[in-house]
CSV table of C-alpha atoms in Angstrom, one decimal:
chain,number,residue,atom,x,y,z
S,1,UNK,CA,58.3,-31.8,43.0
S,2,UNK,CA,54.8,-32.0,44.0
S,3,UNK,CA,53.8,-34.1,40.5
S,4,UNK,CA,56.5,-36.8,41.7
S,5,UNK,CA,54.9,-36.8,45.5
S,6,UNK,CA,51.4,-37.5,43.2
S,7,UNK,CA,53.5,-40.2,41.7
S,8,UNK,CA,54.9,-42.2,44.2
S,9,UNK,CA,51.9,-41.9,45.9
S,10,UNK,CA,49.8,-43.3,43.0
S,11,UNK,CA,52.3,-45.7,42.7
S,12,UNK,CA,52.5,-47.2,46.2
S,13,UNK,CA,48.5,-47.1,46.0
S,14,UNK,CA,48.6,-49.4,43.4
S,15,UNK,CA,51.0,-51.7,45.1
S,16,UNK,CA,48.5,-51.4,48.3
S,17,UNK,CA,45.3,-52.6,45.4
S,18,UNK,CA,47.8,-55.5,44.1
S,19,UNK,CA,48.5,-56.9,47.5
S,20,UNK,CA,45.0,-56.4,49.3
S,21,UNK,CA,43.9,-58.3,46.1
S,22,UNK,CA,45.8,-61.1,45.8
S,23,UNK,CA,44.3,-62.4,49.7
S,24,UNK,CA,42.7,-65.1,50.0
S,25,UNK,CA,39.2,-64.1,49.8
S,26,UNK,CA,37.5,-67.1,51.8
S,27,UNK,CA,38.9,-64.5,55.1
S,28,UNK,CA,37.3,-61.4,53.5
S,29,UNK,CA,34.4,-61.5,56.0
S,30,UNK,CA,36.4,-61.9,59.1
S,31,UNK,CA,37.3,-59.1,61.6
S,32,UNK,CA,40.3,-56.9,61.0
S,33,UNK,CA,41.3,-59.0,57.6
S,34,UNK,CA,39.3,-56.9,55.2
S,35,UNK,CA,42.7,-54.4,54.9
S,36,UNK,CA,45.7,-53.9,56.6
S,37,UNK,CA,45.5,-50.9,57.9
S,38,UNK,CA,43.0,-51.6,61.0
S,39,UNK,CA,45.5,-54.2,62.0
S,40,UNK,CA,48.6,-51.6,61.8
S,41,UNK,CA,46.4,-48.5,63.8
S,42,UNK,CA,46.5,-51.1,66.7
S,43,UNK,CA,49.8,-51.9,66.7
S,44,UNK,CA,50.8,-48.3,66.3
S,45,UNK,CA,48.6,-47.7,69.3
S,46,UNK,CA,50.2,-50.2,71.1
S,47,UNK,CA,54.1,-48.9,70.4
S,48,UNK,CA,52.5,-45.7,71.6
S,49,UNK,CA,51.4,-46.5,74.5
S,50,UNK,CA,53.8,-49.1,76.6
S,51,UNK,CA,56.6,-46.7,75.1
S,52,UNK,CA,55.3,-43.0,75.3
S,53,UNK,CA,51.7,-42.8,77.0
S,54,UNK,CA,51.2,-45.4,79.2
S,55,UNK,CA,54.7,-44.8,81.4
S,56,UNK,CA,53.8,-41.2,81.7
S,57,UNK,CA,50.0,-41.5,83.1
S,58,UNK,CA,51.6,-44.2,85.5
S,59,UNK,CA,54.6,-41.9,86.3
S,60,UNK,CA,53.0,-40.6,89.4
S,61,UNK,CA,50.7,-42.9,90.3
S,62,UNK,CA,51.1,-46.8,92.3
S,63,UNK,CA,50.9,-49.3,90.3
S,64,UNK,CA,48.0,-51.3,89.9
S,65,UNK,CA,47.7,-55.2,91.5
S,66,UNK,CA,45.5,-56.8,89.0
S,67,UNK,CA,46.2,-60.3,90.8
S,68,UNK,CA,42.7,-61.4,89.9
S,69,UNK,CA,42.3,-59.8,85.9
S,70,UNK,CA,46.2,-61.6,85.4
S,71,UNK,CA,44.4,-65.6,86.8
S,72,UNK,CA,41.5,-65.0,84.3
S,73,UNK,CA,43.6,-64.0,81.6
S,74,UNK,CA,47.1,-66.4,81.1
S,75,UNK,CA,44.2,-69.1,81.9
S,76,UNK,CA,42.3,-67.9,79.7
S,77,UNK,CA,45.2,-67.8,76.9
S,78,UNK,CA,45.8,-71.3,77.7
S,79,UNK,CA,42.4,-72.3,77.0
S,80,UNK,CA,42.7,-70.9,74.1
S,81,UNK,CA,46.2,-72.1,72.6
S,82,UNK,CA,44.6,-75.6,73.5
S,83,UNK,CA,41.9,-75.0,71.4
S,84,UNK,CA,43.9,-73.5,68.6
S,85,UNK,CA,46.3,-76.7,69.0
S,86,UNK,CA,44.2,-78.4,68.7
S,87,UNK,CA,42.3,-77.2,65.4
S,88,UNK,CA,45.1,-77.1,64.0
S,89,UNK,CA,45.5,-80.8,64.2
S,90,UNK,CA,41.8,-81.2,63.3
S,91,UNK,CA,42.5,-79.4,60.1
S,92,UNK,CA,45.2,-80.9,59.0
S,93,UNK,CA,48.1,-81.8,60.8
S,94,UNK,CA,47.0,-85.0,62.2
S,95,UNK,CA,44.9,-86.0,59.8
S,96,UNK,CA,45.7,-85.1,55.8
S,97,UNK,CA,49.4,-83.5,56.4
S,98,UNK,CA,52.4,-85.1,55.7
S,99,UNK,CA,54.8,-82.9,57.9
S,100,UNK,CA,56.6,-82.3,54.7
S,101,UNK,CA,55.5,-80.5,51.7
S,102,UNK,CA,52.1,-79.5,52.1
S,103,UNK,CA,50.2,-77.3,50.3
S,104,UNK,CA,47.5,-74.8,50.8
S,105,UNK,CA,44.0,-76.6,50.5
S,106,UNK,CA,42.3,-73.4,48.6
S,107,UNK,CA,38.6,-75.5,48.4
S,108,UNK,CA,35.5,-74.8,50.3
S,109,UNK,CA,35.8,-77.7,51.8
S,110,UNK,CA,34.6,-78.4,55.4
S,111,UNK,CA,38.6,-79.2,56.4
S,112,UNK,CA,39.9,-76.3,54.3
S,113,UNK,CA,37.4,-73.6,55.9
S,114,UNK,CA,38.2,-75.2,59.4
S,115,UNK,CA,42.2,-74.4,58.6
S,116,UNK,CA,40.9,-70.8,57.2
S,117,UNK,CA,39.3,-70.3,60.6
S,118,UNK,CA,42.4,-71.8,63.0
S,119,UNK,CA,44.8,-69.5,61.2
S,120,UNK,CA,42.4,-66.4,61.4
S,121,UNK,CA,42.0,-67.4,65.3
S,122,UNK,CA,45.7,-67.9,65.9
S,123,UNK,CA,46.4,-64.2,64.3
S,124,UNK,CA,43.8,-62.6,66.5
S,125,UNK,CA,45.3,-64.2,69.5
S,126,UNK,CA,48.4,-62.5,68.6
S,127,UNK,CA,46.5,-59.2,69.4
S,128,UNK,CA,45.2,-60.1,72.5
S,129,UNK,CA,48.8,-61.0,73.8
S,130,UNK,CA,48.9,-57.3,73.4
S,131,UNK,CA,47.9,-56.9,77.0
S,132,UNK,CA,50.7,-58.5,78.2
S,133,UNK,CA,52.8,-55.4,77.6
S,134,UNK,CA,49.8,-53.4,79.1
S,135,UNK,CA,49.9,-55.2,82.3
S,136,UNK,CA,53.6,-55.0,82.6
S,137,UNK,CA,53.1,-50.6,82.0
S,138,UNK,CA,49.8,-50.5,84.4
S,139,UNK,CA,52.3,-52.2,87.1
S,140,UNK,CA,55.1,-50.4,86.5
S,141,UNK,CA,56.8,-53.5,85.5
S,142,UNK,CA,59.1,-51.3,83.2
S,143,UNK,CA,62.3,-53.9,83.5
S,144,UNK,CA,60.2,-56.4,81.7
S,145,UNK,CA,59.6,-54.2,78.8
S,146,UNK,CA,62.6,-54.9,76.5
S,147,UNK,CA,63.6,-54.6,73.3
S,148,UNK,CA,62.8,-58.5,72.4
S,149,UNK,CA,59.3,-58.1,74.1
S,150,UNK,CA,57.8,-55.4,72.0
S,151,UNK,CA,59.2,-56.4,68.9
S,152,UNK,CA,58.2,-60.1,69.5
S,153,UNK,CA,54.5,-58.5,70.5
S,154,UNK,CA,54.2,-56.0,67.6
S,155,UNK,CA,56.3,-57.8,64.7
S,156,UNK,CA,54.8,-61.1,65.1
S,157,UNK,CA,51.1,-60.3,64.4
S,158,UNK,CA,52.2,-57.5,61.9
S,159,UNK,CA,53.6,-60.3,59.6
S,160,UNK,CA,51.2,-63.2,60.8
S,161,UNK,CA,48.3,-60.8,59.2
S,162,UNK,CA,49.9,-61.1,55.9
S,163,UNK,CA,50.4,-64.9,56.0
S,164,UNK,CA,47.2,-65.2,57.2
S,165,UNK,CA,46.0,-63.6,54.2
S,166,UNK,CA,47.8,-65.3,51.7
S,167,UNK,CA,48.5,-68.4,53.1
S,168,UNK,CA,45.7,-69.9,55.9
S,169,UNK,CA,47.1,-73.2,55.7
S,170,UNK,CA,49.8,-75.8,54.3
S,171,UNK,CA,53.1,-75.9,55.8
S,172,UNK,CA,53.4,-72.5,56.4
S,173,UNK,CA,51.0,-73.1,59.3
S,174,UNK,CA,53.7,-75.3,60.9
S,175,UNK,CA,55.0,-72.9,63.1
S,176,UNK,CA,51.3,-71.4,64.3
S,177,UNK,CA,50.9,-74.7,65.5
S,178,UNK,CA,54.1,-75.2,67.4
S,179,UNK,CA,54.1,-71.3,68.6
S,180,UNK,CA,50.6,-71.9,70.4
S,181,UNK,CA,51.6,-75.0,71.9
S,182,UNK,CA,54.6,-73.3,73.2
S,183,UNK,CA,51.7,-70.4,75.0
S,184,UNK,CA,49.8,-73.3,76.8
S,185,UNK,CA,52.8,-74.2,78.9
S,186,UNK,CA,53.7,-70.2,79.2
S,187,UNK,CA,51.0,-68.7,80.1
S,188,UNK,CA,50.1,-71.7,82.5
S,189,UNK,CA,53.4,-70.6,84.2
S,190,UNK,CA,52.5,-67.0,84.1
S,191,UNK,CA,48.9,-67.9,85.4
S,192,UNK,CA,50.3,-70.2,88.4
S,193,UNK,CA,53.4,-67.0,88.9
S,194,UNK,CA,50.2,-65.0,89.2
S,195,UNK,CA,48.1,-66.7,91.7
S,196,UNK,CA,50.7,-65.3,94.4
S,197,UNK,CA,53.7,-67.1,96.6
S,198,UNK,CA,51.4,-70.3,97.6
S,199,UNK,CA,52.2,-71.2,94.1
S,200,UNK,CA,55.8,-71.2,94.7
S,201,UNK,CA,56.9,-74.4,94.7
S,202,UNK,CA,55.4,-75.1,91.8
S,203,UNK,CA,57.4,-72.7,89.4
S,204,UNK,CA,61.1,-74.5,89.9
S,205,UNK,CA,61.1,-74.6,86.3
S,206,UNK,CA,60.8,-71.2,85.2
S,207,UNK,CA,64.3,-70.9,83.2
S,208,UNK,CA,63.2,-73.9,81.4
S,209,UNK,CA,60.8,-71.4,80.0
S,210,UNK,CA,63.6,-70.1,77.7
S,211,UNK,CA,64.9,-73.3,76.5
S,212,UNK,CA,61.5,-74.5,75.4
S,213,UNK,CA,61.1,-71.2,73.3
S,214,UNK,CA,64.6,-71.9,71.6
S,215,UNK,CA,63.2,-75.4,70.7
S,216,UNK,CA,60.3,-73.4,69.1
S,217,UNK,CA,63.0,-71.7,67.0
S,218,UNK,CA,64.8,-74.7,66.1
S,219,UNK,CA,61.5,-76.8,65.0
S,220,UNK,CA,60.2,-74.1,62.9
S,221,UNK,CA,63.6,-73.5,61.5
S,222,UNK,CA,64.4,-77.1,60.4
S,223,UNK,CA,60.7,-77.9,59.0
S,224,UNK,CA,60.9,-74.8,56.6
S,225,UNK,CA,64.6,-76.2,56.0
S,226,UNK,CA,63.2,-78.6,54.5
S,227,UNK,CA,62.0,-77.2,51.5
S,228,UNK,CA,65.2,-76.1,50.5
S,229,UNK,CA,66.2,-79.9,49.7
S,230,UNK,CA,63.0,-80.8,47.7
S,231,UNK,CA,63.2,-81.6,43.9
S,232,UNK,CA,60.0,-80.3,43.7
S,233,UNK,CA,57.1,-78.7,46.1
S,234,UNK,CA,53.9,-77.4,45.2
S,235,UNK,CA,53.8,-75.5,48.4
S,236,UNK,CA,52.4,-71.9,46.8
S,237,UNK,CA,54.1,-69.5,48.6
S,238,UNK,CA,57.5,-70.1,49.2
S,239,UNK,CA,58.0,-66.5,50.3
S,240,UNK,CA,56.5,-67.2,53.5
S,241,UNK,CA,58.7,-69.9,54.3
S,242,UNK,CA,62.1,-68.3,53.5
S,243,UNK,CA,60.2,-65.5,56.0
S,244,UNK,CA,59.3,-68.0,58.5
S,245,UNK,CA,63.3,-69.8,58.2
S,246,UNK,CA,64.6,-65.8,59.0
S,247,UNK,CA,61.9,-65.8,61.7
S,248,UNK,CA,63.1,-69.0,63.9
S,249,UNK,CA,66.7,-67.8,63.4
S,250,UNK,CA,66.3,-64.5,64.3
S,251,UNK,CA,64.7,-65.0,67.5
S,252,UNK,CA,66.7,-68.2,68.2
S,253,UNK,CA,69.8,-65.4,68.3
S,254,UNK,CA,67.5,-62.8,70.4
S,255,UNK,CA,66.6,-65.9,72.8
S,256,UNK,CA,70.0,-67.3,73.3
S,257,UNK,CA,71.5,-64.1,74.1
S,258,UNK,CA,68.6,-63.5,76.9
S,259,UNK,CA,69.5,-66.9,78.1
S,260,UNK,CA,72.9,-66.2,78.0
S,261,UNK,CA,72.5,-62.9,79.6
S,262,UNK,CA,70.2,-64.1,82.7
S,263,UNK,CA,71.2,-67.6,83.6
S,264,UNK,CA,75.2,-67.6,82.4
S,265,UNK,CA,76.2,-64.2,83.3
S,266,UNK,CA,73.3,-63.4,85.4
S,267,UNK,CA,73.4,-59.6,84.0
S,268,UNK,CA,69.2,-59.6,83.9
S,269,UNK,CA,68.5,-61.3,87.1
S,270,UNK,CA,66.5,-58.7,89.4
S,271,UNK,CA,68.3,-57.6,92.2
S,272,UNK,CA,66.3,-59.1,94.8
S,273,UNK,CA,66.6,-62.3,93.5
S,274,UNK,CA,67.8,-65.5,95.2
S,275,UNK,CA,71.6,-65.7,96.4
S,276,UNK,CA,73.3,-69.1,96.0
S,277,UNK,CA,75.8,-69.0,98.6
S,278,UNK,CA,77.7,-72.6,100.2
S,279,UNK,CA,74.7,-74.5,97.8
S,280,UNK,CA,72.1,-73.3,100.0
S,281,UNK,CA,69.2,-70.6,99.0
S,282,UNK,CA,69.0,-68.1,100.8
S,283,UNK,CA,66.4,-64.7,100.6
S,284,UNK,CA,68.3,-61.4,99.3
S,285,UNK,CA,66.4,-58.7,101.6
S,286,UNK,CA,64.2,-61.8,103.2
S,287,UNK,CA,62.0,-61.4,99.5
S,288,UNK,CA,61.3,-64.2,97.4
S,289,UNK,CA,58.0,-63.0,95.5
S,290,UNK,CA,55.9,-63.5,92.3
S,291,UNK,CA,55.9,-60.8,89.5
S,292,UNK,CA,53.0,-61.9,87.5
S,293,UNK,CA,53.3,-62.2,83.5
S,294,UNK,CA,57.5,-62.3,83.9
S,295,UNK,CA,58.8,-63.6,87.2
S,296,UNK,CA,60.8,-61.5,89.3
S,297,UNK,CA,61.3,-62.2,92.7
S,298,UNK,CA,60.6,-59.0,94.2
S,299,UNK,CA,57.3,-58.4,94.9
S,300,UNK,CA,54.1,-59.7,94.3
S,301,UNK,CA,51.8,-57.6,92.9
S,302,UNK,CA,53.3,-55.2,95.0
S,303,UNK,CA,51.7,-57.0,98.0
S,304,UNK,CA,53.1,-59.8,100.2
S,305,UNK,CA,56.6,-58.8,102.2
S,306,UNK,CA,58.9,-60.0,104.3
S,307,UNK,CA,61.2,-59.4,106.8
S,308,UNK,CA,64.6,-60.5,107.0
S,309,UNK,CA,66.3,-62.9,109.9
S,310,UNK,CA,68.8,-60.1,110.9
S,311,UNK,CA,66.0,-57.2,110.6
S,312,UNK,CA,63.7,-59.1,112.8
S,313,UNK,CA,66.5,-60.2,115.5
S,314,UNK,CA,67.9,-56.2,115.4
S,315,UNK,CA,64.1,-55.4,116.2
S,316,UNK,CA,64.2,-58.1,119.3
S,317,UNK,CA,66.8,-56.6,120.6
S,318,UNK,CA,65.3,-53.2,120.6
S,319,UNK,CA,62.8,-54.6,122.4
């Protein structure tokens, strides 16, 4: 028994050589892409703590308001996505691509090490976004921490390490490029949602948030559709697309069904959220507040409150 344990063990270390060795070595002296296991400790450090440690420290405590810490960082996220959007373009898309077949540019050139860099960038971000799940635990957001959220946070820049690796580049980069310019309208709504109930007025549009992620998912889906009716594509790793087509259909089925849920049926809207009654808006409980990174019109930051008409006329008549 224990000389087959040695064996399989031997066996899946040689897999582990074969695939560290077959990345593209013009990322070997970036952070975290030497191997994947730094890249999977975090991750696994991250399951463990928005699902097991982190609700447990805060299960006692208040939660934290972080107003200020939430500003600085969705702005920061979008000054970031822009510049990744932006390189992206730079690199390739706007300049040498032809939105159809395009292959990896595997030279040391100038506009080939500028894609190797703009993939690399767009992964890391992907870890970063980790601290939206952080600040959703540390606020004892815990109805925002679904299913879709932590796979979408740990799944994404699981796999996006391995294309990274392989592929920095060519038409697999398609949907980098359309994914960050999807997080500069997001977190710009998440930053405005956190800047407190001043802001109101300008976040109308937040279930429009939804429908611009399922456009995402169709875009990436019919560009890596397309290579399906090529005679011929010298595109060098067609494995990542076929991953990248399950990808945008995938989440196009998780997304629909949250839109489905909260804006048909209206099963995930918070309870304190605006009543439509006669066409007219009115305030459940006399709340209508900002959540932060996921709007939910309870409170804000657990800070600004209101009083209802019929609370404040009972009070009057107290008086």
């Amino acid at each position: 028994m224990f000389q087959g344990i040695r064996e399989l063990g031997s066996h899946a270390m040689d897999i582990y050589d074969y695939l560290v060795a077959g990345t593209d070595q013009r990322l070997k002296d970036y952070p975290l892409m030497q191997s994947p296991i730094p890249m999977s400790i975090i991750l696994l450090c991250y399951l463990l703590f928005v699902l097991y440690i982190g609700p447990r420290i805060m299960a006692n405590r208040k939660p934290f308001q972080l107003k200020e810490a939430m500003i600085v960082y969705n702005f920061t996220l979008v000054a970031l996505s822009v510049y990744i959007v932006y390189e992206f373009m730079m690199s390739g898309w706007a300049t040498t691509y032809t939105w159809r077949c395009d292959a990896i540019d595997t030279s040391e050139s100038p506009q080939a090490l500028r894609m190797v860099q703009v993939a690399w960038l767009f992964w890391f971000s992907k870890i970063v976004e980790l601290m939206d799940t952080i600040f959703f635990v540390l606020r004892k957001k815990h109805g925002q921490i679904t299913f879709l959220h932590i796979f979408h946070h740990s799944f994404m820049p699981w796999t996006w390490w391995w294309g990274v690796s392989y592929a920095p580049g060519g038409m697999g980069s398609f949907h980098a490029m359309v994914n960050s310019t999807v997080h500069v309208i997001m977190y710009f709504y998440y930053g405005l949602a956190a800047a407190g109930p001043r802001f109101q007025k300008f976040l109308w549009w937040k279930k429009y948030m939804t429908a611009i992620q399922l456009t995402q998912f169709v875009l990436v889906s019919l560009h890596a559709t397309q290579y399906y009716f090529m005679d011929s594509c010298d595109y060098q790793f067609p494995m990542i697309l076929h991953l990248i087509w399950m990808y945008g259909t995938f989440f196009f089925v998780l997304f629909s069904n949250f839109w489905i849920q909260a804006y048909v049926k209206g099963k995930r809207l918070p309870k304190h959220d605006i009543k439509q009654q006669n066409g007219t808006a009115v305030y459940a409980n006399g709340k209508h507040q900002e959540n932060g990174n996921s709007i939910n019109h309870g409170a804000t930051n657990g800070s600004t409150r209101h009083e209802n008409g019929s609370s404040h006329m009972g009070k009057m008549k107290k008086a």
